[in-house]
XYZ file of C-alpha atoms in Angstrom:
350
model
C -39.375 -31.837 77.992
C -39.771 -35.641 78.811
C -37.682 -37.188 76.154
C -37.772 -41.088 75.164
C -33.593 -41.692 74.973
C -33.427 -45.392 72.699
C -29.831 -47.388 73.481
C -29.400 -45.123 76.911
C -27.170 -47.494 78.759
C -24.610 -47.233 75.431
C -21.811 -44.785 74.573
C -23.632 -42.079 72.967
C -26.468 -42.402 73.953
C -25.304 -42.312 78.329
C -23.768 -39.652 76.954
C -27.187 -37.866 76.036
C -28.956 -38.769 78.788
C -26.309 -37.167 81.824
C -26.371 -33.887 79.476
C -30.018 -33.814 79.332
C -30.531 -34.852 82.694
C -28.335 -31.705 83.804
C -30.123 -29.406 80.992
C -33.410 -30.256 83.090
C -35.244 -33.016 80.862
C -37.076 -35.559 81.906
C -35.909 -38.871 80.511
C -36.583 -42.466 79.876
C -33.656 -44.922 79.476
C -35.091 -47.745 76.585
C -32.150 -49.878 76.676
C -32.011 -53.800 75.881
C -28.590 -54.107 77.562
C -26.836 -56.138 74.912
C -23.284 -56.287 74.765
C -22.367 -52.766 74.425
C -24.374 -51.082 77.087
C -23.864 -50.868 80.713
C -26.237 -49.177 83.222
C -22.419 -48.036 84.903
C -22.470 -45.476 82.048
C -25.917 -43.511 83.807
C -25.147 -44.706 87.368
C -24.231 -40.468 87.767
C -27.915 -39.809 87.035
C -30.137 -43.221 88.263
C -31.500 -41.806 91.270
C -32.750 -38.561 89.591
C -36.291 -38.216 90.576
C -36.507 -36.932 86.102
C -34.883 -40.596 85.274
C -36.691 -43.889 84.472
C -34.832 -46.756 82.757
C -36.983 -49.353 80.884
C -35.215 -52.906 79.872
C -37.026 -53.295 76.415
C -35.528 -54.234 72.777
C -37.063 -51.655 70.338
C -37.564 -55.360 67.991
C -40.353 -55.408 70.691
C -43.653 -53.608 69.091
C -45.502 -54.572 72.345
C -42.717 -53.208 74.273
C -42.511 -50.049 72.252
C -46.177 -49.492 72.239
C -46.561 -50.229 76.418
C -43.347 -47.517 76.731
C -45.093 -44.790 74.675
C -48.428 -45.142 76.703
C -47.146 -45.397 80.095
C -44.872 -42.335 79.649
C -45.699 -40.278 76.747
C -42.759 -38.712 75.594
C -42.611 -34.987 74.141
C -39.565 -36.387 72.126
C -37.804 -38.898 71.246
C -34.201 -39.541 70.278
C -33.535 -43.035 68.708
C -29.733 -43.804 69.039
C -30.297 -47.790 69.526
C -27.759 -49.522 67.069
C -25.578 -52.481 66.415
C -22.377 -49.800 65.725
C -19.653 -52.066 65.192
C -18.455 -52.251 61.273
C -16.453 -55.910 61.845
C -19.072 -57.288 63.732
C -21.557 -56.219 61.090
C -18.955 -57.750 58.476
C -19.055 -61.482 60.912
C -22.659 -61.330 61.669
C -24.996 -58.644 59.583
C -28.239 -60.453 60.717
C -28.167 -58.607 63.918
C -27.841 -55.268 62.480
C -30.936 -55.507 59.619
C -33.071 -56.663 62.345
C -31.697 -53.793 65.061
C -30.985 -51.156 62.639
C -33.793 -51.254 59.832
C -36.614 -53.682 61.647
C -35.552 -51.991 64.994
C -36.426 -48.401 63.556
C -39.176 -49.467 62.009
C -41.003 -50.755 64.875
C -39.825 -47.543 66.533
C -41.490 -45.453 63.710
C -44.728 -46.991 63.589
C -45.005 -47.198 67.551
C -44.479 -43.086 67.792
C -46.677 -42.601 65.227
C -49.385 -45.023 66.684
C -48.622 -42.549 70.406
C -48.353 -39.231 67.913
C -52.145 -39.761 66.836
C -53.489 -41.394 69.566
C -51.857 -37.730 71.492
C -53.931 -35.625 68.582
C -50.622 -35.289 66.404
C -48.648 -32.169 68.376
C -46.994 -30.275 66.123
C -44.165 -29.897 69.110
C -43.622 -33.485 68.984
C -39.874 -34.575 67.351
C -38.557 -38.197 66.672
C -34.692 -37.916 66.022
C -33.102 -39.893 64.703
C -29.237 -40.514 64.911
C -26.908 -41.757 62.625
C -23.758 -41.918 61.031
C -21.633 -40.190 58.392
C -20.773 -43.575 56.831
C -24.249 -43.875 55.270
C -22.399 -41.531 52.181
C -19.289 -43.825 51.428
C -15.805 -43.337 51.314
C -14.080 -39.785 50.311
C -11.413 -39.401 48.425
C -8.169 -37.554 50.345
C -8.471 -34.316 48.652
C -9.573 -32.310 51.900
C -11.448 -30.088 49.501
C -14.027 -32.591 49.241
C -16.859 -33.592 52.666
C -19.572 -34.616 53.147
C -22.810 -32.490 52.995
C -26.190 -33.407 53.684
C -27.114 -33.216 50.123
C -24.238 -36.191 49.030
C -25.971 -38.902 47.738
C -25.891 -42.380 49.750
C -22.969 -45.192 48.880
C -23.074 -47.373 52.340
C -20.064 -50.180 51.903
C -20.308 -52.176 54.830
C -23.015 -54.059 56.343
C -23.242 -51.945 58.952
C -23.413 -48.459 57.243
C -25.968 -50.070 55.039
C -28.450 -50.648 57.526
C -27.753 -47.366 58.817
C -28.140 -46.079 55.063
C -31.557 -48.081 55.412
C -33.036 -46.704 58.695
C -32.042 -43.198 57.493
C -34.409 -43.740 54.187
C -37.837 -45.075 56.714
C -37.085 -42.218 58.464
C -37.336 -39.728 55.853
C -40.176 -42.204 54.018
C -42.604 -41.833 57.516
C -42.049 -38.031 57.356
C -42.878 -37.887 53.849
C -45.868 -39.835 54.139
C -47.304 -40.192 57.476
C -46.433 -36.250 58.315
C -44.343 -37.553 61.359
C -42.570 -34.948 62.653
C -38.657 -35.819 62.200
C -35.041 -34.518 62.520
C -32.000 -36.987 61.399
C -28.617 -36.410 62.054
C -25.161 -37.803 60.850
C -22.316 -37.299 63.156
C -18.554 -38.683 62.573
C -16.500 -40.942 64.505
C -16.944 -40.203 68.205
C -14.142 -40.581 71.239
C -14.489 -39.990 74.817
C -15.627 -41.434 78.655
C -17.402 -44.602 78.557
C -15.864 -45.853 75.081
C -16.535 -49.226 74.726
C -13.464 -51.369 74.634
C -14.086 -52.880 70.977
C -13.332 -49.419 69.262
C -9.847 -47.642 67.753
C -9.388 -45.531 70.819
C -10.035 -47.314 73.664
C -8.601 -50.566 72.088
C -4.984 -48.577 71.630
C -5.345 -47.259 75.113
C -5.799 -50.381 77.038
C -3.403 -52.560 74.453
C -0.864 -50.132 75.101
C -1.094 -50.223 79.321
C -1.088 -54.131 78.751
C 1.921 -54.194 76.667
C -0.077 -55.657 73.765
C 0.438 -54.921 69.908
C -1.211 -51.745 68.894
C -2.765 -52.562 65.518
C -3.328 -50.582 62.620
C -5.621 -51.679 60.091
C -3.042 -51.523 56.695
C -0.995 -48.803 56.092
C -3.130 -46.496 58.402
C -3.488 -43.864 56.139
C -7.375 -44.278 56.170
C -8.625 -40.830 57.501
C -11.582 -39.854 60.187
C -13.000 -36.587 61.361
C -13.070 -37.389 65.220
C -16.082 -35.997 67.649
C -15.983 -35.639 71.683
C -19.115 -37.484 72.330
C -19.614 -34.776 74.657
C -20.111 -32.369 72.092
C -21.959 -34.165 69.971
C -24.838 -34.854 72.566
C -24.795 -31.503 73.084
C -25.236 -30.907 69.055
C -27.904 -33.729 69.760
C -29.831 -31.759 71.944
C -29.942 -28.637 70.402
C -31.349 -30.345 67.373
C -33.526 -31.787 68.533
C -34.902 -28.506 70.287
C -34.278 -25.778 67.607
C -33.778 -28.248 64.246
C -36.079 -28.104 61.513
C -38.976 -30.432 60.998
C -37.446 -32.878 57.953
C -34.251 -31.557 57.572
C -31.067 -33.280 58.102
C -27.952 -31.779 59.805
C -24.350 -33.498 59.952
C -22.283 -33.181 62.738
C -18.244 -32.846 62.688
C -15.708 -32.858 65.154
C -13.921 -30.448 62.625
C -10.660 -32.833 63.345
C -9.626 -34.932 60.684
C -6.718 -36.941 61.655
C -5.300 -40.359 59.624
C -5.356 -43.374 62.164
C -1.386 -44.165 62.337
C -1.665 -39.869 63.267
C -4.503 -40.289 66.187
C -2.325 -43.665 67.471
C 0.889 -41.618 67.365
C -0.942 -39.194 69.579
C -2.443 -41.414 72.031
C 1.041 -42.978 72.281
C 2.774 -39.570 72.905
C -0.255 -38.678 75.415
C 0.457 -42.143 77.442
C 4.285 -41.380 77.311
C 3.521 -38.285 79.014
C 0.985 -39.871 81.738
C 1.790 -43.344 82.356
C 5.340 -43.783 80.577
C 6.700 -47.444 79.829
C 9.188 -48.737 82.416
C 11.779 -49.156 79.786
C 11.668 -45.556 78.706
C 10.853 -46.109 75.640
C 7.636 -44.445 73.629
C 4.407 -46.867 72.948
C 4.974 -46.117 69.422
C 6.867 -49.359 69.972
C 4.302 -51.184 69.979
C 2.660 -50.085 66.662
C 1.729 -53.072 64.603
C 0.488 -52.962 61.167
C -2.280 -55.533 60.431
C -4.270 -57.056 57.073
C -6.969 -54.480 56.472
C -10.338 -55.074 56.991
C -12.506 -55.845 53.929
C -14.011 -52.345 52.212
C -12.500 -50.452 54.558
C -13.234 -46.324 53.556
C -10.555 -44.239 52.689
C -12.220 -40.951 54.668
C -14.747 -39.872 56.289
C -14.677 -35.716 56.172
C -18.170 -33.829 57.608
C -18.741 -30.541 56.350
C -20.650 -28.909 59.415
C -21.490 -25.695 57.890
C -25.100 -26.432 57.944
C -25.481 -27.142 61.940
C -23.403 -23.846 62.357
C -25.001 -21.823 60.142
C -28.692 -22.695 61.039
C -27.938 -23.455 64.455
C -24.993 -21.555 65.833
C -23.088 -24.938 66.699
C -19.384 -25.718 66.865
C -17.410 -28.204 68.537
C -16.209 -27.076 71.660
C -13.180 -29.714 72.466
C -10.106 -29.827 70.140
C -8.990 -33.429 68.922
C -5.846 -33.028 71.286
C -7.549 -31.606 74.188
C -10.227 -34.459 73.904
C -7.594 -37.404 73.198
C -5.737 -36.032 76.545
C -8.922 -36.083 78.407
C -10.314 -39.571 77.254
C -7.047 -40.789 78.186
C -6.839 -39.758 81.634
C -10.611 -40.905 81.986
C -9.569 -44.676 81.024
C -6.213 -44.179 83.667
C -8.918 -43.452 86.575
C -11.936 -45.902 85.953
C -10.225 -49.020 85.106
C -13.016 -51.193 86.775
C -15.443 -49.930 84.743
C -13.416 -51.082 81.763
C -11.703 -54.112 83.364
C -15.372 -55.520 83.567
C -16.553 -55.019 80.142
C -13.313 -56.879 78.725
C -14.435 -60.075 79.184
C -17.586 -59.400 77.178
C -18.129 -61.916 74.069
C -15.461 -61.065 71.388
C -13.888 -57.813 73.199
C -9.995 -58.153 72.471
C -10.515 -60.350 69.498
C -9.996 -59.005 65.920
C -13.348 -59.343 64.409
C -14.265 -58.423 60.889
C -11.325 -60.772 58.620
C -14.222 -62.730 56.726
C -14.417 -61.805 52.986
């Protein structure tokens, strides 16, 4: 299968492409190498004779439209995104026009290529999102999201998210464009971008910076091993059913003052302070950000059912692993660093 791979050269989406790469696709890399992406995060893969990487913004129609003609894809798998909730709450411009304008112009060109092709009923455009299109849960673990839970984006981010989702389903509905969507949780692993909860306490920690923790740190998140979920991806995209929806959980709900404690324990273990003392230490409690979500909790039962999928990496086995991976490629991180607004607390505006 020759599968069109949108935002390539970011975390998730690199992600994809190696595992589909090694599954035996074909793939092309549409990547417009903003901030977040880096071509280091493929470098495994470039010189696969089944690889082509296109520099294009998918706010590009004539882009788009050139890309589907020149390689006609079997598939594609739109994962381009502004991702970042407090850049969304400092600048939201950028994510209407990448998130909702972006997907639309994505939509319209594979439906221009899907007719011009004769309309193949084999043909799949899926597209990825987030679980924080439903809202914030309330801590009773009895209650997760399913795909039936009705929409309640807070943030600007999750809103255009909650807004990309809806011309998804809307071109499926009416145009008869064949579509899977997905909704994953909050993903970890290799090739984190520095900006996030993870990799932030990692590298804060090994610089003897504070480790901050948005208020109390009670606010709880079902973590994913991006490793899994582009295998989930995958699979979807193969064996999902035309218009139907499937989340996708790491099955690992941890609060975030639990998941630092961890990482802190983790780094005592492989790269302990020269003082002797834990990282915990370092723990800082900061002023929350604005609408922050009490918990995000997926209810997978649909992927596994329908599907036969299950993560395969615990939360401990994957925070061990992504930790080690950021102890042995510090250039690759040590470059992205100086990147606009990486290291800076973002998001404070009400």
């Amino acid at each position: 299968m020759k599968i069109l791979v949108t935002g390539g050269a970011g975390f998730i989406g690199s992600a994809v492409v190696r595992q589909a790469i090694a599954a035996g696709h074909e793939v092309v890399n549409l990547d417009a190498l903003t901030y977040a992406a880096c071509l280091d995060n493929v470098a495994s893969v470039a010189e696969s004779p089944s690889y082509v990487f296109e520099e294009a913004d998918i706010r590009d129609r004539a882009a788009l439209d050139r890309i589907f003609a020149e390689h006609a894809p079997d598939a594609v798998m739109h994962l381009a995104a502004e991702s970042h909730v407090d850049r969304s709450i400092d600048g939201p411009g950028d994510f209407i026009e990448t998130n909702v304008t972006g997907t639309f112009n994505m939509l319209e060109a594979a439906r221009k290529f899907w007719i011009a092709v004769g309309k193949p009923a084999r043909f799949r455009f899926h597209h990825i999102s987030t679980d924080e299109v439903y809202g914030s849960l309330p801590t009773d673990k009895s209650v997760m999201f399913t795909e039936e839970t009705a929409y309640d984006p807070r943030s600007p981010y999750s809103a255009s998210k909650a807004s990309s989702d809806h011309l998804v389903r809307a071109w499926h509905e009416t145009y008869g464009l064949p579509v899977v969507l997905t909704n994953c949780s909050n993903n970890y692993g290799p090739f984190h971008f520095p900006e996030k909860l993870i990799p932030v306490v990692i590298l804060n920690a090994l610089a003897g910076k504070a480790l901050p923790i948005y208020g109390d740190g009670s606010n709880i998140r079902d973590w994913l091993y991006v490793e899994d979920h582009a295998d989930a991806l995958l699979l979807v995209l193969q064996k999902g059913e035309n218009g139907r929806s499937y989340n996708v959980g790491g099955e690992n709900e941890r609060t975030n003052l639990e998941l630092v404690e961890t990482l802190c324990a983790i780094l005592d273990d492989k790269r302990p302070r020269e003082d002797g003392t834990s990282y915990k230490e370092q723990i800082t409690f900061v002023t929350d950000r604005p609408g922050h979500d009490a918990r995000y909790a997926i209810d997978p039962s649909r992927i596994r059912t329908e599907l036969g999928w299950r993560p395969s990496v615990t939360v401990e086995e994957g925070l061990a692993k992504t930790v080690q991976w950021y102890l042995d490629n510090e250039d690759w991180w040590r470059a992205l660093q100086s990147r606009k607004g990486v290291g800076e607390r973002l998001g404070v505006q009400t």
